[in-house]
Each structure stands twice: as structure tokens, then as C-alpha cells.
Coordinates of N, CA and C in Angstrom, one line a residue:
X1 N 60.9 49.6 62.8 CA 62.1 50.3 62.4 C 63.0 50.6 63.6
X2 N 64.3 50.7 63.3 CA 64.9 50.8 64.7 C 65.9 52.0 64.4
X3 N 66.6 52.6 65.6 CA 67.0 53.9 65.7 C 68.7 53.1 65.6
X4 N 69.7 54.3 65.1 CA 70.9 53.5 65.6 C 72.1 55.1 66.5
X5 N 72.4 54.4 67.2 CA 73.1 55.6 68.0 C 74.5 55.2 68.2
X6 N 75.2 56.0 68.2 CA 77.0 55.8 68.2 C 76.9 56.4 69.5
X7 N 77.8 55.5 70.2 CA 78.2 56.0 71.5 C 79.8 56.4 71.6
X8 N 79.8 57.7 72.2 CA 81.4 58.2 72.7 C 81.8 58.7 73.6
X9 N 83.0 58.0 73.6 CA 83.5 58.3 75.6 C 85.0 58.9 75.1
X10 N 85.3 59.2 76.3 CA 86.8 60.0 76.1 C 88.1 58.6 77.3
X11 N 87.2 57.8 77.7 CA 87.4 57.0 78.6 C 88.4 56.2 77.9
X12 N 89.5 55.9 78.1 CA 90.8 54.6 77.8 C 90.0 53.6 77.6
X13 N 89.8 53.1 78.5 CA 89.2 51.4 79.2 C 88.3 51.4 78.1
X14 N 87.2 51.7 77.8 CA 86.1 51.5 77.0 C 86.5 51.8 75.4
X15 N 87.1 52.5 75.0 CA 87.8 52.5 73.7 C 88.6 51.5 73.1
X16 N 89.4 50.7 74.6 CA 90.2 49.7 74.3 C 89.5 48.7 74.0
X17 N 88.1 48.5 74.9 CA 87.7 47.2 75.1 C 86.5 47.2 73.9
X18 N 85.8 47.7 73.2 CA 85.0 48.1 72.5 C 85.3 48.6 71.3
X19 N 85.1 48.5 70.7 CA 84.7 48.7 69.1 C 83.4 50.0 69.1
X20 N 83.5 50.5 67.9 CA 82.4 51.5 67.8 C 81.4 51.2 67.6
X21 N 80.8 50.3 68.2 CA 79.5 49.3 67.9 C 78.5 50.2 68.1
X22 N 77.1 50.4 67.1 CA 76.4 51.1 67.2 C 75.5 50.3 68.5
X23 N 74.4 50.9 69.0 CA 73.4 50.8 70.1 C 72.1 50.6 68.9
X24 N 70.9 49.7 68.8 CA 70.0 49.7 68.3 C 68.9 49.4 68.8
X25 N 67.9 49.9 69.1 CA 66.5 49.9 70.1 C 65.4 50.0 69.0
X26 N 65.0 48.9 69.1 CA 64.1 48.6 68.4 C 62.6 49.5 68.9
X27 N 61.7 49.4 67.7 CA 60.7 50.4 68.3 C 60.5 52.0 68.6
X28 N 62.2 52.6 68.8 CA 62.4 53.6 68.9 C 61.9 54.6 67.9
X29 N 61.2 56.2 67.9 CA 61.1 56.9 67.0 C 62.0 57.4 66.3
X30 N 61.7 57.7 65.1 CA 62.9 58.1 64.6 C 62.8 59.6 63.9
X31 N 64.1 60.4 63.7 CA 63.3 61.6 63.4 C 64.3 62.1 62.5
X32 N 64.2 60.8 61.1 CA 64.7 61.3 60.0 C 63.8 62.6 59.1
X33 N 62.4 62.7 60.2 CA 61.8 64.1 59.0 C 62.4 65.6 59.2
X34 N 63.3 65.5 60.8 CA 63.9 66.6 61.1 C 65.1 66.5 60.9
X35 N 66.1 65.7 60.1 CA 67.0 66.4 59.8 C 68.0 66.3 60.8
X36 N 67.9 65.4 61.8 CA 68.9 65.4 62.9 C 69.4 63.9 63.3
X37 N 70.5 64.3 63.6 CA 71.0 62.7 64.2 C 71.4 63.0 65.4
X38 N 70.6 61.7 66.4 CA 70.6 61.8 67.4 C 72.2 61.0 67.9
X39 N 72.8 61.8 69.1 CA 74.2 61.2 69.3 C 74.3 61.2 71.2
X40 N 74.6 60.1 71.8 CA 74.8 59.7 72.6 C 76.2 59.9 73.2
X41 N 76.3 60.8 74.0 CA 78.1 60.6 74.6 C 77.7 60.5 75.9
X42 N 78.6 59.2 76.4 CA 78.7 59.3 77.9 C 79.6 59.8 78.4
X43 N 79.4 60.5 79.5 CA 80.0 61.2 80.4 C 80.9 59.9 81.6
X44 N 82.1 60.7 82.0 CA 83.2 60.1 82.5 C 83.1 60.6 83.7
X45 N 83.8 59.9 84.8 CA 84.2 60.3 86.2 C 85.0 61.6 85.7
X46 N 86.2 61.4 85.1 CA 86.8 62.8 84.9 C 86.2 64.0 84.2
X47 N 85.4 63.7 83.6 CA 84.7 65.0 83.7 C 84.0 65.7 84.7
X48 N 84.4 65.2 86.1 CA 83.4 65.9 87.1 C 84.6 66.3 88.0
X49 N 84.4 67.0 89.3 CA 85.5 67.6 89.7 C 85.2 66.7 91.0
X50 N 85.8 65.0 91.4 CA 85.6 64.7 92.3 C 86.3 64.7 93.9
X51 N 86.8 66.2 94.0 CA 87.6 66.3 95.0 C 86.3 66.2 96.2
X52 N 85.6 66.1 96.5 CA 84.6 66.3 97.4 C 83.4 64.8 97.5
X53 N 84.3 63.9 96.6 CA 83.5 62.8 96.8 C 84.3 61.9 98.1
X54 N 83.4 61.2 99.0 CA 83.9 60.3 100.2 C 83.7 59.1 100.1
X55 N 84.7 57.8 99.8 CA 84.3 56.7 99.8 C 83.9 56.2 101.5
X56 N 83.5 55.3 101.0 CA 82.4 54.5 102.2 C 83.0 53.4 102.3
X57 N 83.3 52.6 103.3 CA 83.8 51.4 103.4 C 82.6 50.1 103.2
X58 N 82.6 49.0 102.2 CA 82.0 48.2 102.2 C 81.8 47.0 102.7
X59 N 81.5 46.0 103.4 CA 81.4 44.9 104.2 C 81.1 43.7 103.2
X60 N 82.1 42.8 103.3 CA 82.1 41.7 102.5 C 80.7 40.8 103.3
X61 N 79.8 40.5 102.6 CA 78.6 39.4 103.1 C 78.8 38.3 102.7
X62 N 78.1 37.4 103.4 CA 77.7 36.0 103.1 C 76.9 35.3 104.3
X63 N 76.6 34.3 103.6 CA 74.8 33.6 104.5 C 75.8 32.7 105.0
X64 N 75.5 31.8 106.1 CA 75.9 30.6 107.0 C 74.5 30.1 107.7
X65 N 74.8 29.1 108.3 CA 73.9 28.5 109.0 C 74.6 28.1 110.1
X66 N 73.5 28.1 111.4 CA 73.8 27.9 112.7 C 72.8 27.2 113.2
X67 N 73.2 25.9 113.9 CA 72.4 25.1 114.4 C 72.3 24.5 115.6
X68 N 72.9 25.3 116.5 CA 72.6 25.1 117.6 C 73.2 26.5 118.7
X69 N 72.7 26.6 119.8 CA 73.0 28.5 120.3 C 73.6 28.1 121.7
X70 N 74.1 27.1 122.0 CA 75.2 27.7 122.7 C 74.9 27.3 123.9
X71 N 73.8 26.5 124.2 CA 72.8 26.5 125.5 C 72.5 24.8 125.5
X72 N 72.3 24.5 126.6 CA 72.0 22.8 126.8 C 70.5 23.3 127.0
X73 N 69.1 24.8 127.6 CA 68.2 24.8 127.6 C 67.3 24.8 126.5
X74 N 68.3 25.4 125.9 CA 67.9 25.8 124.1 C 67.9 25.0 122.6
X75 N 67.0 24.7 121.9 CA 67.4 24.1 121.2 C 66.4 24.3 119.7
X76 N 67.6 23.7 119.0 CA 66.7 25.0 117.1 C 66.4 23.5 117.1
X77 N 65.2 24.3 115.8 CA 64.5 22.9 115.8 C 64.9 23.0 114.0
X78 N 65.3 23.6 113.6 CA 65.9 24.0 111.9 C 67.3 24.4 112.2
X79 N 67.7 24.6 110.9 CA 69.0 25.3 110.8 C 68.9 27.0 111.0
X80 N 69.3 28.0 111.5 CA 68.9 29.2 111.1 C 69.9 30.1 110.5
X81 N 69.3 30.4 109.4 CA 70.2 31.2 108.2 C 70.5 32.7 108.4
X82 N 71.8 32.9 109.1 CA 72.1 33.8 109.3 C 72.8 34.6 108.2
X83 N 72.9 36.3 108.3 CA 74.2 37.1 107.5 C 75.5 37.8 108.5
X84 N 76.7 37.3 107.5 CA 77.2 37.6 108.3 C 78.1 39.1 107.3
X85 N 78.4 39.9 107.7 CA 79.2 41.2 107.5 C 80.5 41.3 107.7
X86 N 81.4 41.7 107.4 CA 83.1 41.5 107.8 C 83.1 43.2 107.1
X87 N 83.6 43.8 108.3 CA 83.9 45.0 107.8 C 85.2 45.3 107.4
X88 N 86.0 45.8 106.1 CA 87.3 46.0 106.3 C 88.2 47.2 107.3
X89 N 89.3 47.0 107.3 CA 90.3 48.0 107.6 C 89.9 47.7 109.9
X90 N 89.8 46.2 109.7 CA 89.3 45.9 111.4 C 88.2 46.7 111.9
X91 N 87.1 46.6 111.1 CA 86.4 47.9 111.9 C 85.3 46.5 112.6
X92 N 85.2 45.1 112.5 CA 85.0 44.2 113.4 C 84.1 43.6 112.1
X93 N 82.7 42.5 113.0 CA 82.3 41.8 112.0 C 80.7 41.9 112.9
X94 N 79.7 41.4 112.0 CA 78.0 41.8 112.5 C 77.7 40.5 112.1
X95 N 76.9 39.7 112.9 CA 76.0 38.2 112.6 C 75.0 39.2 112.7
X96 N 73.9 38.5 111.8 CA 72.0 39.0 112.2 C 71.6 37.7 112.0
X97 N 70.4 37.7 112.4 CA 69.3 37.1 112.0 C 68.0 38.3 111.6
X98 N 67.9 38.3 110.5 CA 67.2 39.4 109.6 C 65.7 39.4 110.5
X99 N 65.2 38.0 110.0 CA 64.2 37.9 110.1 C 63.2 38.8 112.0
X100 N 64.3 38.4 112.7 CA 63.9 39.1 114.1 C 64.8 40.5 114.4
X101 N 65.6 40.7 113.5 CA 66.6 41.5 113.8 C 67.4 41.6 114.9
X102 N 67.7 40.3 115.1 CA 69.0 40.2 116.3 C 70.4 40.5 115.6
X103 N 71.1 41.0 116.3 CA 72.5 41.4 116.0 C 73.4 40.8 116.8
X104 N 74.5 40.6 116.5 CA 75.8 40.2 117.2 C 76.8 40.8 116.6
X105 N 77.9 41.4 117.4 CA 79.0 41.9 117.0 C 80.4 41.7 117.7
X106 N 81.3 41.3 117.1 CA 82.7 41.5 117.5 C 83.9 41.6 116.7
X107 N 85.1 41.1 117.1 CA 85.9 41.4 116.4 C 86.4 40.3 115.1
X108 N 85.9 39.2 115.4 CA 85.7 38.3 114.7 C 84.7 37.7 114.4
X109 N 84.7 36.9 113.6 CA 83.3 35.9 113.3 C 82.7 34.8 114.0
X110 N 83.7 34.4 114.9 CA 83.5 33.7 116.2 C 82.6 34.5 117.3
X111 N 83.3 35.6 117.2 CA 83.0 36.7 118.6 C 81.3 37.0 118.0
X112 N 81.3 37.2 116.5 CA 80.2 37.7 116.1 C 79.0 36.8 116.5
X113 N 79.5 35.5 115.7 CA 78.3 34.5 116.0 C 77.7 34.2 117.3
X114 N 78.7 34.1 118.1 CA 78.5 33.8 120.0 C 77.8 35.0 120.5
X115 N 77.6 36.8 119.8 CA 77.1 37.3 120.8 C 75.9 37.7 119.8
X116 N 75.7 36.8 119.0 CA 74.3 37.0 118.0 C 73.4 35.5 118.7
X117 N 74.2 34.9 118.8 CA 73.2 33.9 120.0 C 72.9 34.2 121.1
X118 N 73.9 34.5 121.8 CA 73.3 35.3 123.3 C 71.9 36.4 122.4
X119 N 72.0 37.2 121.9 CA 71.1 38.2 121.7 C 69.8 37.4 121.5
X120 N 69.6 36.5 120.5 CA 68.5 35.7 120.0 C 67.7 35.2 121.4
X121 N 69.2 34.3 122.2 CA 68.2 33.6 123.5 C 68.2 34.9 124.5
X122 N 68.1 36.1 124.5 CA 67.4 37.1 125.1 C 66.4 37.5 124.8
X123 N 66.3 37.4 123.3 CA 65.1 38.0 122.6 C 63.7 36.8 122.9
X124 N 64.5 35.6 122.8 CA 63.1 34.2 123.2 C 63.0 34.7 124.3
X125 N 63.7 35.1 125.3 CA 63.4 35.1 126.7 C 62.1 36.3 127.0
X126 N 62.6 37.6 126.7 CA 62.1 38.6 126.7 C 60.8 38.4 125.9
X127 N 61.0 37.7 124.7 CA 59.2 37.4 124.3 C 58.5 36.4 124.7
X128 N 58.8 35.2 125.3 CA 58.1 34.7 126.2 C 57.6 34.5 127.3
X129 N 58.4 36.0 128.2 CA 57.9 36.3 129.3 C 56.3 36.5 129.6
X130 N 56.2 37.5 129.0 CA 54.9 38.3 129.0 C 54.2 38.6 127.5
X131 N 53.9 37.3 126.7 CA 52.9 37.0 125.5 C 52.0 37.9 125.2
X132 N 51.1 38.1 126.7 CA 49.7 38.6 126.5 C 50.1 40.6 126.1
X133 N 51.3 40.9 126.6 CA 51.5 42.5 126.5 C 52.4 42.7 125.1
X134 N 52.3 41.7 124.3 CA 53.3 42.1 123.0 C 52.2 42.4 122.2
X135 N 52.8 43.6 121.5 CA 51.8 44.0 120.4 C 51.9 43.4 118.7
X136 N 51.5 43.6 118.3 CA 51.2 42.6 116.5 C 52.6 42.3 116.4
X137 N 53.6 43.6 116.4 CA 55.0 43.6 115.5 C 55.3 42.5 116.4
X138 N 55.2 43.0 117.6 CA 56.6 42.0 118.7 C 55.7 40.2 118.2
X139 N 54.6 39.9 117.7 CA 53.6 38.6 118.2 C 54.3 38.1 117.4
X140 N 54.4 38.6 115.8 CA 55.1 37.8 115.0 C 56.6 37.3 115.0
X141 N 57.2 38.2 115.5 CA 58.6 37.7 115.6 C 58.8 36.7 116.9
X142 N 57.8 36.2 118.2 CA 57.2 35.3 119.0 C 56.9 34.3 118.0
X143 N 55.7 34.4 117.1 CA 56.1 33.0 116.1 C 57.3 32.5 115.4
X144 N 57.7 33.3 114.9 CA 59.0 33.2 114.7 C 59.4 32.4 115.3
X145 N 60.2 33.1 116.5 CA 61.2 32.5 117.4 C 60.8 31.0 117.8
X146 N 59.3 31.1 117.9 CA 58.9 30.4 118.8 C 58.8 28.5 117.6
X147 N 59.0 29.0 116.1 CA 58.7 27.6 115.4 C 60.2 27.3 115.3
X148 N 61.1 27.9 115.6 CA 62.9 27.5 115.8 C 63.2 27.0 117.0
X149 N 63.3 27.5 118.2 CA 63.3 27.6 119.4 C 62.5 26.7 120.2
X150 N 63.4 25.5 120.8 CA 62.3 25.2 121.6 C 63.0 25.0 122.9
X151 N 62.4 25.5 124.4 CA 63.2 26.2 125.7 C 63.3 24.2 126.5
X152 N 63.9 23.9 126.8 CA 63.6 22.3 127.4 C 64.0 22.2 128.9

């Protein structure tokens, strides 16, 4: 048996775009022995008093691939799938590589990608120095590096 519920908003948008289509959930109890009908209203932005809410600026993403870092010593042995970030209102742009958590940033996506390579071939450097003193966290991101990366 299934329950049926009318939904009501005080909202423009959703009145226009909607019909009074009932909601039906199958399975639901139902509590025709009490005598009550159950009524759903959703609540609106304007019914809250949002003078004290602060928007946040969002960063448009998307994935790229980079295949080579910038170095005649250096050399990927894959493509490596980076994210890149574009912050609005110029607040600049962020390359990663997630997986080791290298960062690059600048004002562009050029500037970004170039100092997310430098960062990467710091990070091979700095973890192939001294192998035997890296602990578990740092060993894995050394494999990592180390099945991309190869120093010539």
C-alpha cells in the first residue's frame, strides 16, 4: 500500500514549473486508523532571515593531463592526471597532483601548471634522497613517484 503526500511551497519557480503532483512512497505506513493526513510543506529560502548568510567563492574544476615536466633529466613514464582549479574574481589558479599532494599555483593555468612541476620534481628529489629515513606515509608516495618518474 502506498502513502500519498501533497507538497506546498509558497515558492514562484516551483508552482510554475510543477503541477500539484502528489509524492508516493511505496511501503510507507499509513495512519488512516488515526484520522490524520499527513501534509508535507517545504520550506523556502525566504522564510529564513538570510542577512547573515556569506557566500563563498567557488572554483571552476577540471582534469588535464601532463606529460612531460619541463626537464631534459626528467622523464614521465605515463601521462599524469592532474586537477586544475580556476578561482573566480582573479583570485589565481591551483594545478595538484592529488595523488602525492603536490600543488602549483599562479595567476594563470600556465603559471599554475609550470610551478606544479617544479613542485613534483622537488618532491622526486627530496624523496629520493634519503629512502632509508622515509616513514610508510612518505614510502608510498616514493612508489608513486617513483612508477612515473624516471631521473636519466
Amino acid at each position: 500500500m502506498s502513502q500519498t503526500f501533497q507538497t506546498e511551497t509558497s515558492d514562484p519557480r516551483i508552482k510554475n514549473n510543477v503541477e500539484s503532483a502528489p509524492i508516493a512512497i511505496s511501503g510507507w505506513p499509513t495512519s488512516s486508523n488515526s484520522g490524520s493526513d499527513l501534509t508535507y510543506e517545504a520550506d523556502t529560502a525566504d522564510d529564513y532571515d538570510n542577512s547573515s548568510v556569506e557566500e563563498f567563492p567557488t572554483p571552476v574544476k577540471w582534469n588535464m593531463q601532463i606529460r612531460d615536466l619541463g626537464c631534459e633529466e626528467y622523464r614521465l613514464t605515463e601521462p599524469l592526471f592532474i586537477l586544475i582549479e580556476e578561482w573566480p574574481d582573479d583570485e589565481g589558479v591551483i594545478a595538484r597532483w592529488p595523488e602525492v599532494r603536490a600543488i602549483g599555483q599562479g595567476d594563470t593555468e600556465v603559471e599554475a601548471i609550470n610551478n606544479l612541476k617544479l613542485a613534483i620534481l622537488d618532491l622526486y628529489d627530496e624523496l629520493t634522497e634519503d629512502e632509508d629515513a622515509l616513514g610508510d606515509y612518505l614510502k608510498s608516495w616514493l612508489r608513486i613517484v617513483k612508477q612515473v618518474i624516471v631521473k636519466e
